Short mmCIF file of C-alpha atoms in Angstrom, two decimals:
data_model
loop_
_atom_site.label_atom_id
_atom_site.label_comp_id
_atom_site.label_asym_id
_atom_site.label_seq_id
_atom_site.Cartn_x
_atom_site.Cartn_y
_atom_site.Cartn_z
CA UNK A 138 0.00 0.00 0.00
CA UNK A 139 1.35 3.45 -0.91
CA UNK A 140 1.97 5.67 2.10
CA UNK A 141 -0.23 8.75 2.34
CA UNK A 142 2.34 11.56 2.28
CA UNK A 143 -0.08 14.09 3.79
CA UNK A 144 -1.41 11.89 6.57
CA UNK A 145 -2.35 13.72 9.77
CA UNK A 146 -2.95 10.50 11.69
CA UNK A 147 -2.71 10.96 15.44
CA UNK A 148 -2.23 14.73 15.31
CA UNK A 149 -4.32 17.47 16.85
CA UNK A 150 -4.87 20.66 14.90
CA UNK A 151 -6.48 23.89 16.08
CA UNK A 152 -8.51 25.66 13.38
CA UNK A 153 -9.88 29.17 14.00
CA UNK A 154 -12.89 30.47 12.08
CA UNK A 155 -13.98 26.87 11.63
CA UNK A 156 -17.74 27.25 11.24
CA UNK A 157 -17.81 28.02 7.52
CA UNK A 158 -15.80 28.51 4.35
CA UNK A 159 -12.08 27.72 4.43
CA UNK A 160 -12.06 26.91 8.15
CA UNK A 161 -14.87 24.40 7.84
CA UNK A 162 -13.28 22.77 4.78
CA UNK A 163 -9.94 22.58 6.63
CA UNK A 164 -11.55 20.88 9.62
CA UNK A 165 -13.29 18.36 7.37
CA UNK A 166 -10.19 17.46 5.37
CA UNK A 167 -7.93 17.31 8.44
CA UNK A 168 -10.28 14.81 10.07
CA UNK A 169 -10.45 12.81 6.83
CA UNK A 170 -6.64 12.66 6.90
CA UNK A 171 -6.66 11.31 10.45
CA UNK A 172 -6.37 14.38 12.69
CA UNK A 173 -8.24 15.45 15.78
CA UNK A 174 -9.56 18.97 15.27
CA UNK A 175 -10.12 21.77 17.77
CA UNK A 176 -12.63 23.98 15.97
CA UNK A 177 -12.86 27.58 17.18
CA UNK A 178 -15.47 30.12 16.12
CA UNK A 179 -17.35 33.10 17.53
CA UNK A 180 -20.66 31.78 16.16
CA UNK A 181 -21.60 28.80 18.25
CA UNK A 182 -24.78 27.98 16.31
CA UNK A 183 -22.91 27.99 12.99
CA UNK A 184 -20.18 25.84 14.52
CA UNK A 185 -22.71 23.24 15.63
CA UNK A 186 -24.50 23.22 12.28
CA UNK A 187 -21.45 23.42 10.04
CA UNK A 188 -19.55 20.57 11.68
CA UNK A 189 -22.51 18.40 12.66
CA UNK A 190 -21.46 15.48 10.46
CA UNK A 191 -17.91 15.18 11.81
CA UNK A 192 -17.08 12.42 14.35
CA UNK A 193 -17.60 13.78 17.87
CA UNK A 194 -14.77 11.73 19.36
CA UNK A 195 -12.21 13.53 17.18
CA UNK A 196 -13.71 17.02 17.34
CA UNK A 197 -13.57 19.63 20.09
CA UNK A 198 -15.73 22.72 19.52
CA UNK A 199 -14.77 26.02 21.18
CA UNK A 200 -16.99 29.10 21.04
CA UNK A 201 -15.39 32.50 21.53
CA UNK A 202 -13.41 35.34 20.05
CA UNK A 203 -9.91 34.82 18.70
CA UNK A 204 -9.03 38.17 20.29
CA UNK A 205 -9.37 36.62 23.77
CA UNK A 206 -5.87 35.69 24.98
CA UNK A 207 -7.22 33.70 27.93
CA UNK A 208 -9.43 31.66 25.61
CA UNK A 209 -6.44 30.81 23.41
CA UNK A 210 -4.38 29.59 26.36
CA UNK A 211 -7.29 27.65 27.88
CA UNK A 212 -8.16 26.03 24.56
CA UNK A 213 -4.64 24.68 24.16
CA UNK A 214 -4.67 23.35 27.73
CA UNK A 215 -8.08 21.73 27.22
CA UNK A 216 -7.01 20.20 23.89
CA UNK A 217 -3.90 18.73 25.51
CA UNK A 218 -6.07 17.35 28.29
CA UNK A 219 -8.40 15.68 25.84
CA UNK A 220 -6.10 14.58 23.00
CA UNK A 221 -2.68 14.50 24.67
CA UNK A 222 -0.99 17.23 22.68
CA UNK A 223 -1.47 19.92 20.05
CA UNK A 224 0.57 19.54 16.86
CA UNK A 225 -0.71 22.22 14.52
CA UNK A 226 -2.58 25.49 14.11
CA UNK A 227 -4.46 27.07 11.22
CA UNK A 228 -4.93 30.80 11.85
CA UNK A 229 -7.96 31.32 9.63
CA UNK A 230 -10.51 33.49 11.49
CA UNK A 231 -11.33 36.71 9.69
CA UNK A 232 -13.78 39.54 9.10
CA UNK A 233 -14.11 42.37 6.60
CA UNK A 234 -15.05 45.99 7.31
CA UNK A 235 -14.61 47.68 3.91
CA UNK A 236 -14.30 51.42 3.34
CA UNK A 237 -12.13 53.73 1.30
CA UNK A 238 -9.17 55.12 3.21
CA UNK A 239 -10.55 58.61 3.71
CA UNK A 240 -13.89 57.23 4.94
CA UNK A 241 -12.68 54.41 7.18
CA UNK A 242 -13.39 54.88 10.87
CA UNK A 243 -10.88 54.04 13.56
CA UNK A 244 -13.31 51.37 14.76
CA UNK A 245 -13.45 49.70 11.33
CA UNK A 246 -9.67 49.73 11.18
CA UNK A 247 -9.21 48.30 14.66
CA UNK A 248 -11.83 45.55 14.35
CA UNK A 249 -10.04 43.99 11.40
CA UNK A 250 -6.54 44.42 12.87
CA UNK A 251 -7.73 42.85 16.12
CA UNK A 252 -9.14 39.71 14.48
CA UNK A 253 -6.71 39.11 11.62
CA UNK A 254 -3.43 40.25 13.16
CA UNK A 255 -3.66 40.37 16.95
CA UNK A 256 -5.92 37.32 17.05
CA UNK A 257 -3.51 35.35 14.89
CA UNK A 258 -0.62 36.35 17.16
CA UNK A 259 -2.46 35.23 20.30
CA UNK A 260 -3.19 31.75 18.92
CA UNK A 261 0.26 31.39 17.37
CA UNK A 262 1.73 32.30 20.76
CA UNK A 263 -0.51 29.91 22.71
CA UNK A 264 0.13 26.94 20.44
CA UNK A 265 3.78 27.86 20.04
CA UNK A 266 4.36 27.92 23.81
CA UNK A 267 3.03 24.38 24.03
CA UNK A 268 5.19 23.18 21.13
CA UNK A 269 8.32 24.87 22.49
CA UNK A 270 7.78 23.32 25.92
CA UNK A 271 7.37 19.87 24.40
CA UNK A 272 10.60 20.35 22.44
CA UNK A 273 12.47 21.40 25.58
CA UNK A 274 11.21 18.22 27.26
CA UNK A 275 12.76 16.15 24.49
CA UNK A 276 9.90 15.76 21.99
CA UNK A 277 11.34 15.91 18.46
CA UNK A 278 8.19 15.83 16.31
CA UNK A 279 7.82 19.64 16.33
CA UNK A 280 4.70 21.13 14.85
CA UNK A 281 3.27 23.20 12.03
CA UNK A 282 1.54 26.58 12.04
CA UNK A 283 -0.29 27.85 8.96
CA UNK A 284 -1.29 31.51 8.81
CA UNK A 285 -4.02 32.27 6.29
CA UNK A 286 -2.94 35.46 4.57
CA UNK A 287 -4.12 36.86 1.23
CA UNK A 288 -2.93 38.34 -2.03
CA UNK A 289 -4.35 41.56 -0.60
CA UNK A 290 -1.37 41.58 1.75
CA UNK A 291 1.06 41.44 -1.19
CA UNK A 292 -0.57 43.76 -3.70
CA UNK A 293 -3.08 45.87 -1.75
CA UNK A 294 -6.86 45.91 -1.97
CA UNK A 295 -8.96 48.94 -2.85
CA UNK A 296 -11.45 49.68 -0.09
CA UNK A 297 -9.78 47.35 2.39
CA UNK A 298 -6.66 49.02 3.76
CA UNK A 299 -7.35 47.44 7.16
CA UNK A 300 -7.55 43.93 5.69
CA UNK A 301 -4.54 44.39 3.40
CA UNK A 302 -2.42 45.78 6.23
CA UNK A 303 -3.37 42.92 8.55
CA UNK A 304 -2.65 40.28 5.92
CA UNK A 305 0.72 41.89 5.14
CA UNK A 306 1.45 41.84 8.87
CA UNK A 307 0.82 38.11 8.93
CA UNK A 308 3.68 37.61 6.49
CA UNK A 309 6.09 39.27 8.92
CA UNK A 310 4.67 37.22 11.77
CA UNK A 311 5.21 34.04 9.78
CA UNK A 312 8.84 34.80 8.95
CA UNK A 313 9.69 35.79 12.51
CA UNK A 314 8.13 32.68 14.03
CA UNK A 315 9.92 30.52 11.47
CA UNK A 316 13.27 32.03 12.46
CA UNK A 317 12.68 31.86 16.22
CA UNK A 318 11.17 28.39 16.38
CA UNK A 319 12.98 26.51 13.63
CA UNK A 320 15.43 25.12 16.22
CA UNK A 321 12.47 23.39 17.86
CA UNK A 322 11.32 21.87 14.55
CA UNK A 323 8.29 24.15 14.57
CA UNK A 324 7.45 25.19 11.02
CA UNK A 325 5.48 28.36 10.27
CA UNK A 326 4.17 29.22 6.80
CA UNK A 327 1.61 31.50 5.20
CA UNK A 328 -0.88 30.80 2.46
CA UNK A 329 -1.95 33.73 0.29
CA UNK A 330 -5.32 32.97 -1.22
CA UNK A 331 -6.83 34.79 -4.15
CA UNK A 332 -10.62 34.74 -4.52
CA UNK A 333 -12.21 31.71 -2.86
CA UNK A 334 -15.96 31.04 -2.95
CA UNK A 335 -16.79 31.96 0.64
CA UNK A 336 -19.23 34.41 2.27
CA UNK A 337 -16.37 36.92 2.73
CA UNK A 338 -15.85 37.26 -1.03
CA UNK A 339 -19.49 37.62 -2.11
CA UNK A 340 -19.06 41.30 -3.00
CA UNK A 341 -16.03 40.89 -5.29
CA UNK A 342 -17.67 37.88 -6.94
CA UNK A 343 -20.85 39.89 -7.53
CA UNK A 344 -22.01 41.38 -10.82
CA UNK A 345 -20.26 44.74 -10.30
CA UNK A 346 -16.73 43.31 -9.96
CA UNK A 347 -16.98 39.78 -11.39
CA UNK A 348 -15.69 40.29 -14.93
CA UNK A 349 -12.85 42.58 -13.89
CA UNK A 350 -11.67 40.17 -11.21
CA UNK A 351 -11.86 37.08 -13.40
CA UNK A 352 -9.85 38.87 -16.10
CA UNK A 353 -6.94 39.08 -13.64
CA UNK A 354 -6.93 35.33 -12.86
CA UNK A 355 -5.09 33.24 -15.48
CA UNK A 356 -7.06 30.12 -14.55
CA UNK A 357 -10.23 32.15 -15.19
CA UNK A 358 -12.30 31.00 -12.23
CA UNK A 359 -12.76 31.32 -8.50
CA UNK A 360 -11.32 28.71 -6.16
CA UNK A 361 -13.48 26.44 -4.03
CA UNK A 362 -12.75 25.92 -0.32
CA UNK A 363 -12.31 22.19 -0.84
CA UNK A 364 -9.46 22.62 -3.33
CA UNK A 365 -7.49 25.34 -1.52
CA UNK A 366 -7.42 23.55 1.84
CA UNK A 367 -5.40 20.74 0.30
CA UNK A 368 -2.42 23.08 0.50
CA UNK A 369 -3.25 23.86 4.14
CA UNK A 370 -3.14 20.17 5.02
CA UNK A 371 0.03 19.69 2.98
CA UNK A 372 1.72 22.30 5.19
CA UNK A 373 0.39 20.64 8.34
CA UNK A 374 1.79 17.28 7.28
CA UNK A 375 5.27 15.76 7.05
CA UNK A 376 5.10 16.18 3.28
CA UNK A 377 6.29 19.76 3.93
CA UNK A 378 8.87 18.83 6.58
CA UNK A 379 11.57 21.13 5.13
CA UNK A 380 9.29 24.08 4.37
CA UNK A 381 9.17 27.01 6.77
CA UNK A 382 8.96 30.80 6.60
CA UNK A 383 7.34 30.66 3.17
CA UNK A 384 4.36 32.47 1.62
CA UNK A 385 2.59 30.12 -0.76
CA UNK A 386 0.17 31.57 -3.30
CA UNK A 387 -2.96 29.52 -3.92
CA UNK A 388 -4.64 31.95 -6.23
CA UNK A 389 -5.04 30.68 -9.78
CA UNK A 390 -2.25 33.03 -10.84
CA UNK A 391 -3.94 36.18 -9.52
CA UNK A 392 -0.57 37.25 -8.07
CA UNK A 393 2.61 35.95 -9.71
CA UNK A 394 6.08 36.89 -8.51
CA UNK A 395 9.58 35.51 -8.10
#
């Protein structure tokens, strides 16, 4: 039998923003590949509904805000208590508060920075502390952190300076964590998505922007959550064991660079 190179058998992965879209698809595929999943979302009802078909014995649902540092720390402790360890993190939770620069309120700016950037830091820190401690105790398996960034963080996004700035910030966070934690065999990478068919992209996929956006994508179509999360799980698995500090574009060619 051929070995599954992206197996997540026996691993526990925390996924934020897990109730819908990319987070939900990540949770589903991770469990299919053998992982236990700690699914975090602010919307408890959506979390229950969205993940209702997944096996309860391998799923831990956590309701709360990713901006809550105490929740992040407690979730890691609880996951360790239930599953024995935490091996990976997918920083996926996100919101949009669009406005042109001159019209954006300080509140709109801060809301997005808090969720996308500060929230990602808090969960990276909480999971990272656990992984570092395990390494210091002699565990050599390390771990993998995947930060969900965006092409908006590499090329800007009209009407979303808050979102673009936060996603650019994630790239710096990724590179710094990769440099600090590489000695513990903790890998940290970013994925920069283009336009994925999720509730967050309904506006840009709408009639007003559709043709213009599709004209910029060489593959000529939107991505589906199911196809883009394959790269997420690749980064969580041993198939990417020598990959860290990288920003991987999963975007149909929307952004192409050296």
